[in-house]
PDB file of C-alpha atoms in Angstrom:
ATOM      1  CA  UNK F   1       0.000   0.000   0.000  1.00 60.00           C
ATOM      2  CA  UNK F   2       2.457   2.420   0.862  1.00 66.00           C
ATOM      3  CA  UNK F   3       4.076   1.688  -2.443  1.00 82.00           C
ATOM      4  CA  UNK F   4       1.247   2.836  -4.376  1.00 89.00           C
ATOM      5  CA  UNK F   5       0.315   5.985  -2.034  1.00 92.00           C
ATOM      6  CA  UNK F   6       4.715   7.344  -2.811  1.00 93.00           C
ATOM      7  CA  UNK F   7       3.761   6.278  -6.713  1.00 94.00           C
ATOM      8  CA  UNK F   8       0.713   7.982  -6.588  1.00 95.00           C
ATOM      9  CA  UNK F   9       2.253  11.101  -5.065  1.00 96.00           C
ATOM     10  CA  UNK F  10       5.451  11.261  -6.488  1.00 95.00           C
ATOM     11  CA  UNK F  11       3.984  10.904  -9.883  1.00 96.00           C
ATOM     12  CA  UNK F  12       1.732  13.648  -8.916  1.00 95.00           C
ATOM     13  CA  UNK F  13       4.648  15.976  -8.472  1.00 96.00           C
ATOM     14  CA  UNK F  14       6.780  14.644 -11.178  1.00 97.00           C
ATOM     15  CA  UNK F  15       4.097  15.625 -13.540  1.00 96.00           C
ATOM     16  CA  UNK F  16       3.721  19.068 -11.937  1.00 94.00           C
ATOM     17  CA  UNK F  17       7.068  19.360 -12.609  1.00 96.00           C
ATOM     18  CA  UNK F  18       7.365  18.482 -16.783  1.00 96.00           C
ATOM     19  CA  UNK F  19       4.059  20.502 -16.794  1.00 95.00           C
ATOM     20  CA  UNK F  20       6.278  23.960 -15.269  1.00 94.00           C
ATOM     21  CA  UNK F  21       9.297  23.168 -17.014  1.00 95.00           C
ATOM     22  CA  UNK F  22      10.640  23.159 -13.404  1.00 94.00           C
ATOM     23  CA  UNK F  23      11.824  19.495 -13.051  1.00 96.00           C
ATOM     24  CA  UNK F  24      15.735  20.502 -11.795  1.00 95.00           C
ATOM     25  CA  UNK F  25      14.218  23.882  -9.335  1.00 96.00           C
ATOM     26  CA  UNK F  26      11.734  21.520  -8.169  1.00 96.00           C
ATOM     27  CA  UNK F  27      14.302  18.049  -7.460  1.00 96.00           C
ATOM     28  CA  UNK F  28      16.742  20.891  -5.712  1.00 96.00           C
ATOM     29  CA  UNK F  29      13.655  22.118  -3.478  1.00 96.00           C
ATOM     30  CA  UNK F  30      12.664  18.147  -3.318  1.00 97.00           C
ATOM     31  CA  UNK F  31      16.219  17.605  -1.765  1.00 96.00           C
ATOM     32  CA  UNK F  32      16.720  20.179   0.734  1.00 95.00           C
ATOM     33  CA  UNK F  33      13.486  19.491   1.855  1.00 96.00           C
ATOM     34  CA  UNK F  34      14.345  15.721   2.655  1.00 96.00           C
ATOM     35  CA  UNK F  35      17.663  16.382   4.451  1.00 95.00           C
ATOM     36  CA  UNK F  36      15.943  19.133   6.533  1.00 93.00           C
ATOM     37  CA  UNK F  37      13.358  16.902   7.215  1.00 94.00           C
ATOM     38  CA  UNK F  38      15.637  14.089   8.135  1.00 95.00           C
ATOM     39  CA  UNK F  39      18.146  15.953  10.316  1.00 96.00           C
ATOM     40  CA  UNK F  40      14.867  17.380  11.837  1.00 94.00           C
ATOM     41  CA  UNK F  41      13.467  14.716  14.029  1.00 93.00           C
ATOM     42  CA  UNK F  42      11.756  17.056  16.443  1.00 93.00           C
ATOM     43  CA  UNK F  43       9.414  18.184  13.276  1.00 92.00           C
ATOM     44  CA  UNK F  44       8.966  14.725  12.155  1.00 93.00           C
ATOM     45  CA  UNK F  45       7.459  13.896  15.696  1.00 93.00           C
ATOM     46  CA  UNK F  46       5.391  17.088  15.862  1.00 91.00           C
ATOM     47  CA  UNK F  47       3.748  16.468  12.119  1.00 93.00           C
ATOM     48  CA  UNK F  48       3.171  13.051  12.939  1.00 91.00           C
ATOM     49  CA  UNK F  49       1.944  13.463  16.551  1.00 91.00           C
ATOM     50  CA  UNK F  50      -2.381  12.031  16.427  1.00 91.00           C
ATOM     51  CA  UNK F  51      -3.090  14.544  18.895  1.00 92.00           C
ATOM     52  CA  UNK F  52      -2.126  17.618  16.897  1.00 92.00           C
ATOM     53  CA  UNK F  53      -5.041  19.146  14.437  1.00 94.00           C
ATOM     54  CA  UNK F  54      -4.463  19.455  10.899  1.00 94.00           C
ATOM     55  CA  UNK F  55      -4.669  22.934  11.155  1.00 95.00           C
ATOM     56  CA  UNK F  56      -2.173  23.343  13.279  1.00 95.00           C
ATOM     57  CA  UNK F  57       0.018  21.052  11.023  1.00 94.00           C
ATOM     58  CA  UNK F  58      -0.920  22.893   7.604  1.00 95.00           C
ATOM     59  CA  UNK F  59       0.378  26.433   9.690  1.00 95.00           C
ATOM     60  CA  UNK F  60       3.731  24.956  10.746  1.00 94.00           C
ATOM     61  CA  UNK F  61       4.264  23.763   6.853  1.00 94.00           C
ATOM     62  CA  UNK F  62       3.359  27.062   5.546  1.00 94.00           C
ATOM     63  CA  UNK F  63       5.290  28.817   8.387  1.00 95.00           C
ATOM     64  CA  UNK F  64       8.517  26.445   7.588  1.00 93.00           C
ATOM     65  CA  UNK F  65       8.622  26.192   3.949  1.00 94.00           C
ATOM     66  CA  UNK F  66       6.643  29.229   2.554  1.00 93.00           C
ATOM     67  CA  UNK F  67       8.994  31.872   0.874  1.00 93.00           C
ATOM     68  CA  UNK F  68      11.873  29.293   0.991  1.00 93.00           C
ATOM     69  CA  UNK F  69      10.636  26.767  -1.589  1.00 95.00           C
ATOM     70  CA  UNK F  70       8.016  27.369  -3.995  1.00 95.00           C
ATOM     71  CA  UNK F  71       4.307  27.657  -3.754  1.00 95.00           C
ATOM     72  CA  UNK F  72       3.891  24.082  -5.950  1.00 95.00           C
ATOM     73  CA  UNK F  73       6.436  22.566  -3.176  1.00 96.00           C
ATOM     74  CA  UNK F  74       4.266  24.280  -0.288  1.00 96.00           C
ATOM     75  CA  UNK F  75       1.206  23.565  -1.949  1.00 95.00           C
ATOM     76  CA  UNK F  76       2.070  19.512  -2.028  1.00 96.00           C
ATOM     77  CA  UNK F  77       3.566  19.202   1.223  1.00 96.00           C
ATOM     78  CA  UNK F  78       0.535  20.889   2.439  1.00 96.00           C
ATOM     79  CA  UNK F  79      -1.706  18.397   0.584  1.00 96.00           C
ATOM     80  CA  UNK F  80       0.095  15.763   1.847  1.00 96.00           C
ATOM     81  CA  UNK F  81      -0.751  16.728   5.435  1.00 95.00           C
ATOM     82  CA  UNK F  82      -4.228  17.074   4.815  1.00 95.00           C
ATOM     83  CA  UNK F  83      -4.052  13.632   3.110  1.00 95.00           C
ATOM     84  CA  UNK F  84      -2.925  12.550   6.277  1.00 93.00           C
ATOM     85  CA  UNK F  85       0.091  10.869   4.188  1.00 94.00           C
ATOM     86  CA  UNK F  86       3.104  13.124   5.881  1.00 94.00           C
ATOM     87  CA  UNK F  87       4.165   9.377   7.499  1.00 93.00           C
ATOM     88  CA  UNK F  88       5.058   8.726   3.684  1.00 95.00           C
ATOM     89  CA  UNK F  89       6.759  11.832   2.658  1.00 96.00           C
ATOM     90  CA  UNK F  90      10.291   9.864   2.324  1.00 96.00           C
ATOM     91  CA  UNK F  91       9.149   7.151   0.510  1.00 96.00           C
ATOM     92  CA  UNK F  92       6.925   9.729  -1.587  1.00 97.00           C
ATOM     93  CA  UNK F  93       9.953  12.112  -2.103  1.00 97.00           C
ATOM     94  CA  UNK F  94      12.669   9.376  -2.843  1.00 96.00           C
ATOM     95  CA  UNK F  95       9.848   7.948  -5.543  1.00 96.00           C
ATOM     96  CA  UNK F  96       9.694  11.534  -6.947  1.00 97.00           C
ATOM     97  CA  UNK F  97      13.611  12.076  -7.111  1.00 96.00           C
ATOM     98  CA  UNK F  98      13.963   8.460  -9.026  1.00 95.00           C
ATOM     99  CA  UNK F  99      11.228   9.690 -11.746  1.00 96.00           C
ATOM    100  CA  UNK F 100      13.549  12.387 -11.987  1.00 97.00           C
ATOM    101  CA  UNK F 101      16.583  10.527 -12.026  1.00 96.00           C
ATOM    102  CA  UNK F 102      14.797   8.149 -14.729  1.00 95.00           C
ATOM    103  CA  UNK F 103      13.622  11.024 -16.362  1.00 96.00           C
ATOM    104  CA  UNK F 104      16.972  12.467 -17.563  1.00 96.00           C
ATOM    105  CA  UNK F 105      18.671   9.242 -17.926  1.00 96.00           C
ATOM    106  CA  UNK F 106      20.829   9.132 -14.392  1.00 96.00           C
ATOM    107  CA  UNK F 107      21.632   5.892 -12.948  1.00 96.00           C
ATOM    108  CA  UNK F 108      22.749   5.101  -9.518  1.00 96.00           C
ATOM    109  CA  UNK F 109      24.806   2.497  -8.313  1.00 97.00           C
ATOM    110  CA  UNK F 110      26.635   1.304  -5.245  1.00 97.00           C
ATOM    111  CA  UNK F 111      30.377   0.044  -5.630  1.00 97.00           C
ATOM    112  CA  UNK F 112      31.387  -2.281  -2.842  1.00 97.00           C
ATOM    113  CA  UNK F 113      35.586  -2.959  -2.878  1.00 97.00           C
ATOM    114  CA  UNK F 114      37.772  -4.598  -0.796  1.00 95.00           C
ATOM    115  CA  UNK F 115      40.089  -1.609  -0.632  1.00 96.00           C
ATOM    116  CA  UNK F 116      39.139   2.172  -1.473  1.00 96.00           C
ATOM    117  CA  UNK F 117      39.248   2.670  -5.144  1.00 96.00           C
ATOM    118  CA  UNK F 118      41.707   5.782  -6.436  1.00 97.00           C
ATOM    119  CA  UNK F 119      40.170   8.721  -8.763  1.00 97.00           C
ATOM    120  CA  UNK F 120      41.735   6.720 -11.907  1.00 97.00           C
ATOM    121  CA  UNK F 121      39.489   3.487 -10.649  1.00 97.00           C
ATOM    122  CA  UNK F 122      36.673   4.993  -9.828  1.00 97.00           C
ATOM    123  CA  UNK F 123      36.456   7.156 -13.147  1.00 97.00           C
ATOM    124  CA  UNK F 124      37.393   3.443 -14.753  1.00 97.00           C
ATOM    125  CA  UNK F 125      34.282   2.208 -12.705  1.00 96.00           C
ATOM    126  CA  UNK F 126      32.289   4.841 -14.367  1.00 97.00           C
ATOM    127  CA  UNK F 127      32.986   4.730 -18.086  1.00 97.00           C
ATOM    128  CA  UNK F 128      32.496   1.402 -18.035  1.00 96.00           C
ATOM    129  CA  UNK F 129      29.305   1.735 -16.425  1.00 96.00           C
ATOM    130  CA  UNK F 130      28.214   4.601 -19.352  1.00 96.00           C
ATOM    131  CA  UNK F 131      29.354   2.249 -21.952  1.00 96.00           C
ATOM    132  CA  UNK F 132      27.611  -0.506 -21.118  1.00 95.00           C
ATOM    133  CA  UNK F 133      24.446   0.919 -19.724  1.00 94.00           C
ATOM    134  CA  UNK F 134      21.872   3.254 -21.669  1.00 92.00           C
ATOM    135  CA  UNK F 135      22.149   5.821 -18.690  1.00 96.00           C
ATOM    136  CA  UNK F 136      23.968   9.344 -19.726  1.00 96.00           C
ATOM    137  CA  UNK F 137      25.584   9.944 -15.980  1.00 96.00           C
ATOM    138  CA  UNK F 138      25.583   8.331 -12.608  1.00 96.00           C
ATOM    139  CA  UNK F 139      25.696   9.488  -9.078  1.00 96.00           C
ATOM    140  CA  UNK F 140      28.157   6.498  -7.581  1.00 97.00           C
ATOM    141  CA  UNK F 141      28.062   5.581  -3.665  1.00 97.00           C
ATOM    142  CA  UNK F 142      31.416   3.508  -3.213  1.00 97.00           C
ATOM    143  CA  UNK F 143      32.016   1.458   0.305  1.00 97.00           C
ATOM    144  CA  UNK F 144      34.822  -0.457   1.140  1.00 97.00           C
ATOM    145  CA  UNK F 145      34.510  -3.912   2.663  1.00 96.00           C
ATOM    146  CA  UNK F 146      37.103  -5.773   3.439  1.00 94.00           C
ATOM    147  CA  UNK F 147      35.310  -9.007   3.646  1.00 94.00           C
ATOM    148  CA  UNK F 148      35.546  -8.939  -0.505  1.00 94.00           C
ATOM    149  CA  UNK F 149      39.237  -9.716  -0.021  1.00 93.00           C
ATOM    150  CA  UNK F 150      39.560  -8.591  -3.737  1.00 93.00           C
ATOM    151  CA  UNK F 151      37.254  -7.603  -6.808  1.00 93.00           C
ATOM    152  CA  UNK F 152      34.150  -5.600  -6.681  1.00 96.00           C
ATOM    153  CA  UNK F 153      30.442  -5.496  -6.431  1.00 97.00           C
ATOM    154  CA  UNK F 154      28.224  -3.294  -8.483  1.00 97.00           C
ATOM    155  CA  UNK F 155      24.749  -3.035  -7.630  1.00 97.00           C
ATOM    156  CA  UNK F 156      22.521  -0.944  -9.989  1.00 95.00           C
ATOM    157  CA  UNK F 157      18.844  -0.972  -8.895  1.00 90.00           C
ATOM    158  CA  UNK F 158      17.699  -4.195  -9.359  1.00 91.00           C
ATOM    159  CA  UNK F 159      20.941  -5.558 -10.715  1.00 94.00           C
ATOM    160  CA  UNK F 160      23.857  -6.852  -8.945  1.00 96.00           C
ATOM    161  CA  UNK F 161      27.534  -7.682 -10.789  1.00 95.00           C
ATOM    162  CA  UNK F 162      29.286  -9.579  -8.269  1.00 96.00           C
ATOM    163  CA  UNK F 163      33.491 -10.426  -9.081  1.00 94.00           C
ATOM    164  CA  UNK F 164      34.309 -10.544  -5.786  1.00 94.00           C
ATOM    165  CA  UNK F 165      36.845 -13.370  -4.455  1.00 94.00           C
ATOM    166  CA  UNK F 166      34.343 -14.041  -1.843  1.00 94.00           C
ATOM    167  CA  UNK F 167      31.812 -14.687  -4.340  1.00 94.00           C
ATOM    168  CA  UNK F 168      34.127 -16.706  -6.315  1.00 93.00           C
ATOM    169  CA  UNK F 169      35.197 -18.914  -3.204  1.00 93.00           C
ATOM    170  CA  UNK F 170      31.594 -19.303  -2.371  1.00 94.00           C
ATOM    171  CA  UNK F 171      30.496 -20.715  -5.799  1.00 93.00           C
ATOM    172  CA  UNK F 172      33.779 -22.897  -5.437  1.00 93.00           C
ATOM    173  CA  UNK F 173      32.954 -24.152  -2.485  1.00 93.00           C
ATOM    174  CA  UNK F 174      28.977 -25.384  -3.476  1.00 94.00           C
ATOM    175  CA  UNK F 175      30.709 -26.839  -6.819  1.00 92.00           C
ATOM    176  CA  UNK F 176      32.954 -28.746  -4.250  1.00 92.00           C
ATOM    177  CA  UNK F 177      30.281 -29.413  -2.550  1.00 92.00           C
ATOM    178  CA  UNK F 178      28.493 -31.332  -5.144  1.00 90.00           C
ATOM    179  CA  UNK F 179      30.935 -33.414  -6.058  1.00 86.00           C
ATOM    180  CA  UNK F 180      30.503 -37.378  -4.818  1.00 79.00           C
ATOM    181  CA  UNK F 181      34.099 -39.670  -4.244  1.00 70.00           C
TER     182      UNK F 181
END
């Protein structure tokens, strides 16, 4: 369900935003307003509080983000109180950014290596990624892990690349498994 109601929204806004010809103002409003919402946890309590009016939630939207984002921004966030949906509004803004990120052809993916990749490797990582993809950039979240022991992991939505060691000693190790003396 909650799936649907961040589709539902963020599609909402996503639209909003082709129709305005605002889709990059809107994803950098979109953004600040996550992180301040995140690093906010005070607020997140007080909009999600039962015993708090609507009213009183729709004033301390308007008194946050009116003047400092724009009136379509306002004007959602505000319908998402009133929807009583503001428990979604991560999983509704994170939809909206993906459209976004789908929408001009950005992928994102996670690179997992045993050891922390230099700028040559990591622009390696990248190219290779933009040749053999169909996206046009990326926006690349590298960890290290140790537990790799060598090779990488490359995890692009629902897509995982896995040449790590680990995974190769693993998939040794059921082969050896299998076999009967």
């Amino acid at each position: 369900m909650a799936k649907l109601v961040s589709k539902t929204y963020g599609d909402a806004l996503f639209e909003l935003a082709l129709e305005q010809d605002a889709v990059d103002t809107l994803l950098e409003e979109v953004q600040a307003v996550s992180g301040a919402l995140k690093e906010n946890e005070d607020l997140m309590r007080l909009m999600e509080h039962p015993k708090i009016v609507k009213e009183e939630k729709l004033q301390i939207i308007e008194q946050i983000f009116k003047g400092r984002v724009s009136d379509n921004l306002t004007g959602f966030l505000e319908l998402i109180v009133s929807k009583d949906r503001f428990h979604d509004i991560f999983d509704i803004l994170d939809f909206f950014m993906d459209r976004v990120r789908e929408h001009k052809h950005i992928g994102v993916a996670s690179v997992t290596t045993a050891v922390e990749l230099k700028k040559s490797q990591k622009k390696a990582v990248v190219d290779r990624l933009l040749a053999t993809t169909g996206y046009q950039s990326f926006e690349m979240n590298y960890m290290v892990d140790a537990g790799l022991i060598g090779g990488m992991v490359i995890r692009i939505g629902d897509r995982v690349v896995d040449s790590s060691i680990k995974h190769k000693l693993e998939l040794m190790s059921r082969d050896l498994m299998k076999v009967q003396l």
